[in-house]
Short mmCIF file of C-alpha atoms and ligand atoms in Angstrom, two decimals:
data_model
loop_
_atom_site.label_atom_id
_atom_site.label_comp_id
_atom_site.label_asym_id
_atom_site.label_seq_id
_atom_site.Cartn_x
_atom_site.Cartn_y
_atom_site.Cartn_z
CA UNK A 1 -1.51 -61.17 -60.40
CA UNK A 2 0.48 -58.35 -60.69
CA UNK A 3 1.17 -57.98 -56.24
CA UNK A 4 1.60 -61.28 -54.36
CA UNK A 5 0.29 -61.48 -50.34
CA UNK A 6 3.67 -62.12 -49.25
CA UNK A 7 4.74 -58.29 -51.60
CA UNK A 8 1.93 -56.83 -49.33
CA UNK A 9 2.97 -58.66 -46.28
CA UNK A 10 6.82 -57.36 -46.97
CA UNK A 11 5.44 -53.73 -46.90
CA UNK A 12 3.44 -53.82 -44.40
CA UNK A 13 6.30 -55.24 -42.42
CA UNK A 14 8.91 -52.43 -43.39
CA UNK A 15 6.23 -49.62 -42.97
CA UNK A 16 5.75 -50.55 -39.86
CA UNK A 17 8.87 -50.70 -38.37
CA UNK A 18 9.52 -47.26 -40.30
CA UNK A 19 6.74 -46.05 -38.44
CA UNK A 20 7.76 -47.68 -35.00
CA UNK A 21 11.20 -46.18 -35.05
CA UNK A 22 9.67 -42.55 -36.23
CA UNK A 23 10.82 -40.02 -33.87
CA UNK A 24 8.91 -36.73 -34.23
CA UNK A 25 5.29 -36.10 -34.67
CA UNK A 26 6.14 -34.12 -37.70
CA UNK A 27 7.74 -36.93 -39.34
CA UNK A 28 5.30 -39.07 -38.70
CA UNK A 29 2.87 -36.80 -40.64
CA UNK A 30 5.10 -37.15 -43.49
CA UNK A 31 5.96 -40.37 -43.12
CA UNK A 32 2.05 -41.22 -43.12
CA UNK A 33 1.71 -39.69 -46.91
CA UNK A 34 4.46 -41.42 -48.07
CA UNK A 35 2.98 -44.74 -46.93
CA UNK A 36 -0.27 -44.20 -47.56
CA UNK A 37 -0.50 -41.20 -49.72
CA UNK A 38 -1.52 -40.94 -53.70
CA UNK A 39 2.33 -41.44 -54.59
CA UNK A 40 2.79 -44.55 -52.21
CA UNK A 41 3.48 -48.27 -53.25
CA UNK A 42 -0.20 -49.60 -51.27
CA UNK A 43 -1.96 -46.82 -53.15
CA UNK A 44 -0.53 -48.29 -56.36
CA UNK A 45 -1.29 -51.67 -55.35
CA UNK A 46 -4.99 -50.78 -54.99
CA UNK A 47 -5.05 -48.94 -58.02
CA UNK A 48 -3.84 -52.05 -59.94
CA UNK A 49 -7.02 -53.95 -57.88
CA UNK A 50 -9.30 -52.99 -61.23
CA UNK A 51 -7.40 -54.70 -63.56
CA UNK A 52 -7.67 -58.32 -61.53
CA UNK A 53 -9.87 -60.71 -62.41
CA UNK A 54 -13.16 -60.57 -60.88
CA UNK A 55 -12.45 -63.75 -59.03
CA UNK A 56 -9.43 -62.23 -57.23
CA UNK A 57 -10.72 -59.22 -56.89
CA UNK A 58 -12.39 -59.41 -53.80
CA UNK A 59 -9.89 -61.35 -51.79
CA UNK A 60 -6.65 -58.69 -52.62
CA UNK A 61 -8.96 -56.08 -51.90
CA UNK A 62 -9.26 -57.81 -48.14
CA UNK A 63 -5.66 -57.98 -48.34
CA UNK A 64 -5.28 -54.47 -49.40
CA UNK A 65 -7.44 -53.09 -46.94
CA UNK A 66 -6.42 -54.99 -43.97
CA UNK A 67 -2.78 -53.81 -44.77
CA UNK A 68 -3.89 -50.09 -44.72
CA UNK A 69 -6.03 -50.65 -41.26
CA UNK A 70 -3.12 -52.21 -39.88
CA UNK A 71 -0.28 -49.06 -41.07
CA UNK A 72 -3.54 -46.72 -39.90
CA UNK A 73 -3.62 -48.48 -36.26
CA UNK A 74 -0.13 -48.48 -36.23
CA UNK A 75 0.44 -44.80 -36.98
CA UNK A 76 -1.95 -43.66 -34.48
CA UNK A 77 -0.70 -46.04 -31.78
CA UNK A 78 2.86 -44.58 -32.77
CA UNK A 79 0.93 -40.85 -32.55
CA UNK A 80 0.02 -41.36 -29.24
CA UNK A 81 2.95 -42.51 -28.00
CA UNK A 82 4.81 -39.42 -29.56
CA UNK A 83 2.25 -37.19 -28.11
CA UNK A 84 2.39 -39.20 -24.75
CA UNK A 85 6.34 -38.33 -24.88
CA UNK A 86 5.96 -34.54 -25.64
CA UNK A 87 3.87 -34.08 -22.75
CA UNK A 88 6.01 -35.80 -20.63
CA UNK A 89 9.23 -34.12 -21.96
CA UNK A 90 7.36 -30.40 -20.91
CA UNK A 91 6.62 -31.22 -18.10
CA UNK A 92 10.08 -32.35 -16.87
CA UNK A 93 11.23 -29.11 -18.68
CA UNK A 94 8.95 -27.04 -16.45
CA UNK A 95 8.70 -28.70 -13.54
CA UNK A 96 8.83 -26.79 -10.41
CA UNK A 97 11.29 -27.84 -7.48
CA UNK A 98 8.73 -27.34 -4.74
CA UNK A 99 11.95 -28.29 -2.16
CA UNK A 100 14.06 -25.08 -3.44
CA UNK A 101 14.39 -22.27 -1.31
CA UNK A 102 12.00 -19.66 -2.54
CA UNK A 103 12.92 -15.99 -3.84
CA UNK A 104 12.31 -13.73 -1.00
CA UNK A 105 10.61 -10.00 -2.67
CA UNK A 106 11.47 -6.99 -0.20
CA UNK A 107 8.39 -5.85 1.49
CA UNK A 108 7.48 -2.24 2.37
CA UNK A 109 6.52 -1.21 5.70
CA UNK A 110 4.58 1.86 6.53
CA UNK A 111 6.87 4.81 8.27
CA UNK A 112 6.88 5.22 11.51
CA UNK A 113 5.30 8.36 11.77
CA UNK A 114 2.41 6.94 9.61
CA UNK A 115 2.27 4.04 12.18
CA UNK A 116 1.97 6.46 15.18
CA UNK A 117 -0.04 8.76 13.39
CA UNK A 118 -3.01 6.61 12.64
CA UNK A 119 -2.41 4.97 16.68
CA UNK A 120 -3.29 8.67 17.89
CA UNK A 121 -5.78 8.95 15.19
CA UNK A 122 -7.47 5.55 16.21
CA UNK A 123 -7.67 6.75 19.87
CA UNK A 124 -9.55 10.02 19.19
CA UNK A 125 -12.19 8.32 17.11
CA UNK A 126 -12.27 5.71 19.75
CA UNK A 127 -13.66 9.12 21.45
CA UNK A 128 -15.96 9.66 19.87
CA UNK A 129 -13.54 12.62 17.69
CA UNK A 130 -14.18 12.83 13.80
CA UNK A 131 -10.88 13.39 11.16
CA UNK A 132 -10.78 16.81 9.63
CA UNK A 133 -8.24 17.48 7.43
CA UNK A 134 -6.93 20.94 5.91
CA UNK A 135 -4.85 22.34 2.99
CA UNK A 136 -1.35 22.70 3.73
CA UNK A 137 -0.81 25.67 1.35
CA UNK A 138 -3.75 28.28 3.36
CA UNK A 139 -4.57 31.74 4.15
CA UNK A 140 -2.85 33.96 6.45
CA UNK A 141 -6.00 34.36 7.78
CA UNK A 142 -6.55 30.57 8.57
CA UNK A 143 -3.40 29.86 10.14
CA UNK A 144 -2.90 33.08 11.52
CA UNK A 145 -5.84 36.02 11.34
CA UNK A 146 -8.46 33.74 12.51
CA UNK A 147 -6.98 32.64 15.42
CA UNK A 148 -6.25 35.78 16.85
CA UNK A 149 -2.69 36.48 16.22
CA UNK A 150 -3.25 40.07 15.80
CA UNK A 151 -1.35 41.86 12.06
CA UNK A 152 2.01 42.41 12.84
CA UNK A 153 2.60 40.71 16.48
CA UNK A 154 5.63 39.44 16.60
CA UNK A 155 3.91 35.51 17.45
CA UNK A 156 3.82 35.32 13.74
CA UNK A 157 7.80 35.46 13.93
CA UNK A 158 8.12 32.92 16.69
CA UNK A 159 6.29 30.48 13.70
CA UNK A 160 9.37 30.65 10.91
CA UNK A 161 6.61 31.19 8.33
CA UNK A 162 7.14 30.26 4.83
CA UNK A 163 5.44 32.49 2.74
CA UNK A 164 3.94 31.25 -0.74
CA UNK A 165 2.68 33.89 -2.36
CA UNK A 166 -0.18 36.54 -1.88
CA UNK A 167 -2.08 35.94 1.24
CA UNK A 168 -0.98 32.28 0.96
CA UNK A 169 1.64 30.66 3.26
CA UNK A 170 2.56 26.64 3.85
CA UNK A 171 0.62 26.22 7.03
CA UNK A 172 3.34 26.56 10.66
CA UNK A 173 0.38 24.51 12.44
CA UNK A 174 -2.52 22.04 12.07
CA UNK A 175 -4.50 24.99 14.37
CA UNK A 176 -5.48 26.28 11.02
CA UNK A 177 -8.23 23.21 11.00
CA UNK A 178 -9.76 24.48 13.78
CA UNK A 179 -10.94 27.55 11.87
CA UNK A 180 -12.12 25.57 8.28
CA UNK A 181 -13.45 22.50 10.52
CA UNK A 182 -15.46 25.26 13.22
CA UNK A 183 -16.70 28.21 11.11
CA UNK A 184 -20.45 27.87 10.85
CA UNK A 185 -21.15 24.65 12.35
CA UNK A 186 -23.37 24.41 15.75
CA UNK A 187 -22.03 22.89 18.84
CA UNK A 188 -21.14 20.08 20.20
CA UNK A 189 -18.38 18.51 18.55
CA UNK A 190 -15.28 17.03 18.38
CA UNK A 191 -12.53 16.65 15.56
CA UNK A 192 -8.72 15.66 15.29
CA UNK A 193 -6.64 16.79 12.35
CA UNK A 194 -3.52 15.17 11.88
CA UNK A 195 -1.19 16.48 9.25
CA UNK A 196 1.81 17.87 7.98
CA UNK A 197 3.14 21.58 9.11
CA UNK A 198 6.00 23.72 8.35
CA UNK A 199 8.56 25.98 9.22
CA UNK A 200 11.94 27.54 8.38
CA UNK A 201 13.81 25.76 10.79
CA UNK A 202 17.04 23.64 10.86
CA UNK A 203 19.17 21.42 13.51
CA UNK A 204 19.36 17.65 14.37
CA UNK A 205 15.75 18.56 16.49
CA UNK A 206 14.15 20.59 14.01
CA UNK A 207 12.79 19.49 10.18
CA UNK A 208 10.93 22.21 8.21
CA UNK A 209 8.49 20.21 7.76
CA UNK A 210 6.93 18.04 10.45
CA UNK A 211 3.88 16.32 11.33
CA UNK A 212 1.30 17.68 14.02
CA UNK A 213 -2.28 16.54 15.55
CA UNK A 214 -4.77 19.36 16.82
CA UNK A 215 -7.73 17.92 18.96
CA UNK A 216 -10.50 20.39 19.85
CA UNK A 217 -13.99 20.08 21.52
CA UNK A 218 -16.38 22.37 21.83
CA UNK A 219 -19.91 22.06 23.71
CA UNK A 220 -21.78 23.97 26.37
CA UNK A 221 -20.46 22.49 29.27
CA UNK A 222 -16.71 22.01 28.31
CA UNK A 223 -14.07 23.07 31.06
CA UNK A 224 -10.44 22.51 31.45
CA UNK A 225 -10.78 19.41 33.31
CA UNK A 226 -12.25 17.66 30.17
CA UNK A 227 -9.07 19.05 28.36
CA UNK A 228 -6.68 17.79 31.09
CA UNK A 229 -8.73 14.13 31.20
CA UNK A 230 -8.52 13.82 27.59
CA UNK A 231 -5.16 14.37 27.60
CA UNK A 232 -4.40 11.99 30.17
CA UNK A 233 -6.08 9.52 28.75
CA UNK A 234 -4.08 9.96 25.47
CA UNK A 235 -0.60 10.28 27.20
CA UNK A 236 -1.44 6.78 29.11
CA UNK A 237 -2.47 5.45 25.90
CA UNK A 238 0.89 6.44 24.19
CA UNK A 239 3.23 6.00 26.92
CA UNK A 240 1.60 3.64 29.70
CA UNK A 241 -0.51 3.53 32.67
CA UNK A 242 2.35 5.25 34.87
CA UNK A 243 2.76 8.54 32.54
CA UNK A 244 3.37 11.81 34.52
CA UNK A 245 2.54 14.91 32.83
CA UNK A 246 3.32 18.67 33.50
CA UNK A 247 1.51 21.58 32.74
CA UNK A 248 2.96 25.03 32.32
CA UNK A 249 0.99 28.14 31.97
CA UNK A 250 1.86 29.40 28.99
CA UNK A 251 0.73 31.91 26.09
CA UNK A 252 -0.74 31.06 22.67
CA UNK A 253 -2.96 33.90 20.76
CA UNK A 254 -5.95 31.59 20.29
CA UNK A 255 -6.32 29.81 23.50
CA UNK A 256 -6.87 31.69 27.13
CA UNK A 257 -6.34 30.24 29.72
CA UNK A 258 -2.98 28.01 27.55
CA UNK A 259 -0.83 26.02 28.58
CA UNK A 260 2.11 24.10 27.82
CA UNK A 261 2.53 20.30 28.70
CA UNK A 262 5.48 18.03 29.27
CA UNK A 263 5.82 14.71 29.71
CA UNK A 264 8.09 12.49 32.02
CA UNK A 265 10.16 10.75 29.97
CA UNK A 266 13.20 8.00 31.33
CA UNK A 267 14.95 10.66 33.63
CA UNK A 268 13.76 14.36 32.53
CA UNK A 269 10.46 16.38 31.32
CA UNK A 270 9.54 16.59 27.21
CA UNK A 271 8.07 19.15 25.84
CA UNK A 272 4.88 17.77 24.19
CA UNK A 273 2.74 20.46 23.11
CA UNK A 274 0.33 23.35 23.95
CA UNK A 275 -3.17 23.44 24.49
CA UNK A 276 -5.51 25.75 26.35
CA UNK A 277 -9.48 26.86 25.89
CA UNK A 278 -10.32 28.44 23.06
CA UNK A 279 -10.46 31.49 22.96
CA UNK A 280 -13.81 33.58 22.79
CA UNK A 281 -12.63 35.52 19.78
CA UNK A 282 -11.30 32.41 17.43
CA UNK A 283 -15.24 31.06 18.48
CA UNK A 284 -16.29 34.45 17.05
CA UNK A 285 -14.75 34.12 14.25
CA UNK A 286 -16.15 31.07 13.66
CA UNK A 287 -20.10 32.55 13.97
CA UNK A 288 -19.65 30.57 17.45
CA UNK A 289 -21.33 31.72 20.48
CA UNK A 290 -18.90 31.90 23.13
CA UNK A 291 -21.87 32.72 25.80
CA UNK A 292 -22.84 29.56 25.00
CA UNK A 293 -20.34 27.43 24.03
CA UNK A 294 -16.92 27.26 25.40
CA UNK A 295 -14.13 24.64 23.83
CA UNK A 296 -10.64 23.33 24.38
CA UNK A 297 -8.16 22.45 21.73
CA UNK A 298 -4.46 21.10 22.23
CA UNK A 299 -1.91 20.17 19.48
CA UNK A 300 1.27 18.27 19.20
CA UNK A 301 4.03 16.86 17.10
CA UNK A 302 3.67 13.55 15.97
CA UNK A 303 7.58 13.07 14.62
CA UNK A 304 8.83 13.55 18.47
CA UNK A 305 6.44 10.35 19.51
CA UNK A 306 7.89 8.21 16.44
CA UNK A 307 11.22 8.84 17.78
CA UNK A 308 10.87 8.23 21.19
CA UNK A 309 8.64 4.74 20.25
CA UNK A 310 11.23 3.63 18.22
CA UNK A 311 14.20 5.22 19.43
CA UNK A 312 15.43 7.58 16.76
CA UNK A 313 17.80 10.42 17.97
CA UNK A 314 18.05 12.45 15.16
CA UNK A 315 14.83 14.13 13.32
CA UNK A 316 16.58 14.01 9.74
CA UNK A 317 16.59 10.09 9.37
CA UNK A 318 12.99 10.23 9.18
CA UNK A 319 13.22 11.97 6.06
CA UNK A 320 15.66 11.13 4.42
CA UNK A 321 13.68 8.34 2.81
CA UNK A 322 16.82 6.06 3.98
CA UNK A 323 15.43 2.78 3.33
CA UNK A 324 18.00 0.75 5.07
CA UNK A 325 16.86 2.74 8.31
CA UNK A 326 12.68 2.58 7.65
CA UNK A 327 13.55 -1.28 7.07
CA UNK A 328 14.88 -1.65 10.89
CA UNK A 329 11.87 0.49 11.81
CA UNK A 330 8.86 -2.39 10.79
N1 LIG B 401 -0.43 25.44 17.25
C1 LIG B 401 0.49 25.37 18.36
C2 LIG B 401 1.91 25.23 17.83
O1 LIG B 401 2.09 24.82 16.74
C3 LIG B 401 0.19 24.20 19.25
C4 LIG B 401 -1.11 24.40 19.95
C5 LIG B 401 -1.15 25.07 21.14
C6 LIG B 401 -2.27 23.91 19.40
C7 LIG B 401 -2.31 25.27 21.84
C8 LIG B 401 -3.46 24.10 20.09
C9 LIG B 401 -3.46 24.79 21.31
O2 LIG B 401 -4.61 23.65 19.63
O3 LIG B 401 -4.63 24.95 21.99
O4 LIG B 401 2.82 25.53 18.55
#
């Protein structure tokens, strides 16, 4: 007989223990082929099984192939457990500490005149108001023409108009909406046009450029009470039940009679805007009737509200896109 059962037991012994003590699943792989591969001492063995005698035949061929059933079971027992291992080993690797302290990502806040901005906005449409919105870069015939500032009167100085080029100037007021939001349209009603306005002017008050909201209404039955309820009803909302407000006749080209309004404010009056009726030649303008239709518009800055809600003295540090000082302002 050229193998004995106790050769075969012998190898089957040492393979296995080779294959207990293998490490990686890569070795295994290899170490698999060399057990059991063409070049390996079983395949030899069964190779040699031909040349037996018939008689013998059948029982080393038992032998032989329980052998390579048992180095089969026991590499894929040993596979397993490598596998098993790997598995385990990545996941210890990337296991997440669910106790740490987590990473803390700066979050953005909207600016405060954003946040004040869409309050006024929010209480107009609660109004019943619609947003209109206009180009900042317009005629001088929208801002100015239109609303009856005649060519030449020195109002158009008192605005610190940049000039663009042409006919073209950055807007000094959100009045210009009035015109593009009125002209051909039939009465009644409403709109609010918050946006950004500018002007050549300079000092820890003044920004040139700022932000403004123009309310207007126009209907056949509007009078200055409306204007003076509506306004009280925003200043309450802004400032409290207790507001006080002031009016002061005043003089703007495209409202008659206008008026300027302050409000009470700690211990002193503010300046908060202007507003008046408008007048019968901006409706005109604007292919409106004014023996049928009469309107009031009023406008105001927005910036000087964001300051006084959250207490910011100086116009410039909204601007400045400090973001140490629009972090304390959440
Ligand atoms: N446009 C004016 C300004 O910028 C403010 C203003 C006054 C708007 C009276 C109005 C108004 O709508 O009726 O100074």
């Amino acid at each position: 007989m050229p193998f004995t059962a106790a050769e075969v037991e012998k190898l089957v012994e040492d393979a296995e223990s080779k294959i207990g003590s293998c490490s990686s699943l890569q070795g295994l792989t290899e170490l698999r082929s060399q057990l059991m591969g063409k070049k390996s001492e079983l395949s030899g063995f069964l190779r040699e099984l031909g040349s037996l005698p018939k008689e013998q035949r059948e029982l080393s061929g038992q032998l032989l192939n329980a052998a390579k059933k048992t180095l089969e079971d026991a590499v894929s027992v040993r596979r397993d457990a490598l596998q098993e291992l790997s598995r385990s080993q990545s996941l210890q690797r990337h296991r997440t500490d669910v106790t740490l302290p987590g990473v803390k990502f700066p979050s953005g806040s909207l600016h405060p005149v954003t946040l004040v901005e869409r309050d006024m906005v929010n209480f107009f449409q609660s109004l019943g108001y619609s947003i209109e919105d206009g180009p900042e870069v317009d005629t001088d015939y929208n801002n100015f023409g239109a609303l009856n500032f005649p060519d030449d009167h020195p109002a158009r100085d008192t605005q610190d108009t940049f000039f663009v080029s042409g006919d073209q100037v950055l807007r000094t007021h959100t009045s210009n909406v009035q015109v593009r939001a009125m002209r051909g349209k039939t009465p009644p009603f409403r709109f609010v046009a918050p946006g950004r306005v500018y002007r050549h002017d300079l000092d820890p008050t003044h920004y040139p450029m700022f932000h403004q909201i123009e309310a207007f209404c126009v209907g056949s039955d509007v009078t200055f009470a409306d204007l003076k309820g509506t306004l009280y009803a925003f200043a309450r909302h802004l400032f409290g039940a207790d507001v006080k407000l002031r009016f002061r006749a005043h003089f703007f080209p495209f409202t008659e009679p206008s008026a300027e309004m302050d409000f009470w404010w700690q211990d002193r009056w503010l300046e908060w805007g202007g507003c008046g009726m408008i007048h019968p030649t901006v409706l005109r303008n604007c292919e409106i009737d004014p023996q049928k239709y009469q309107g009031f518009a009023f406008g105001m800055g927005i910036d000087r509200t964001a300051m006084l809600k959250f207490g910011i003295p100086n116009i410039h540090r909204l601007f400045e896109g400090d973001i140490r000082i629009l972090g304390q302002l959440k």
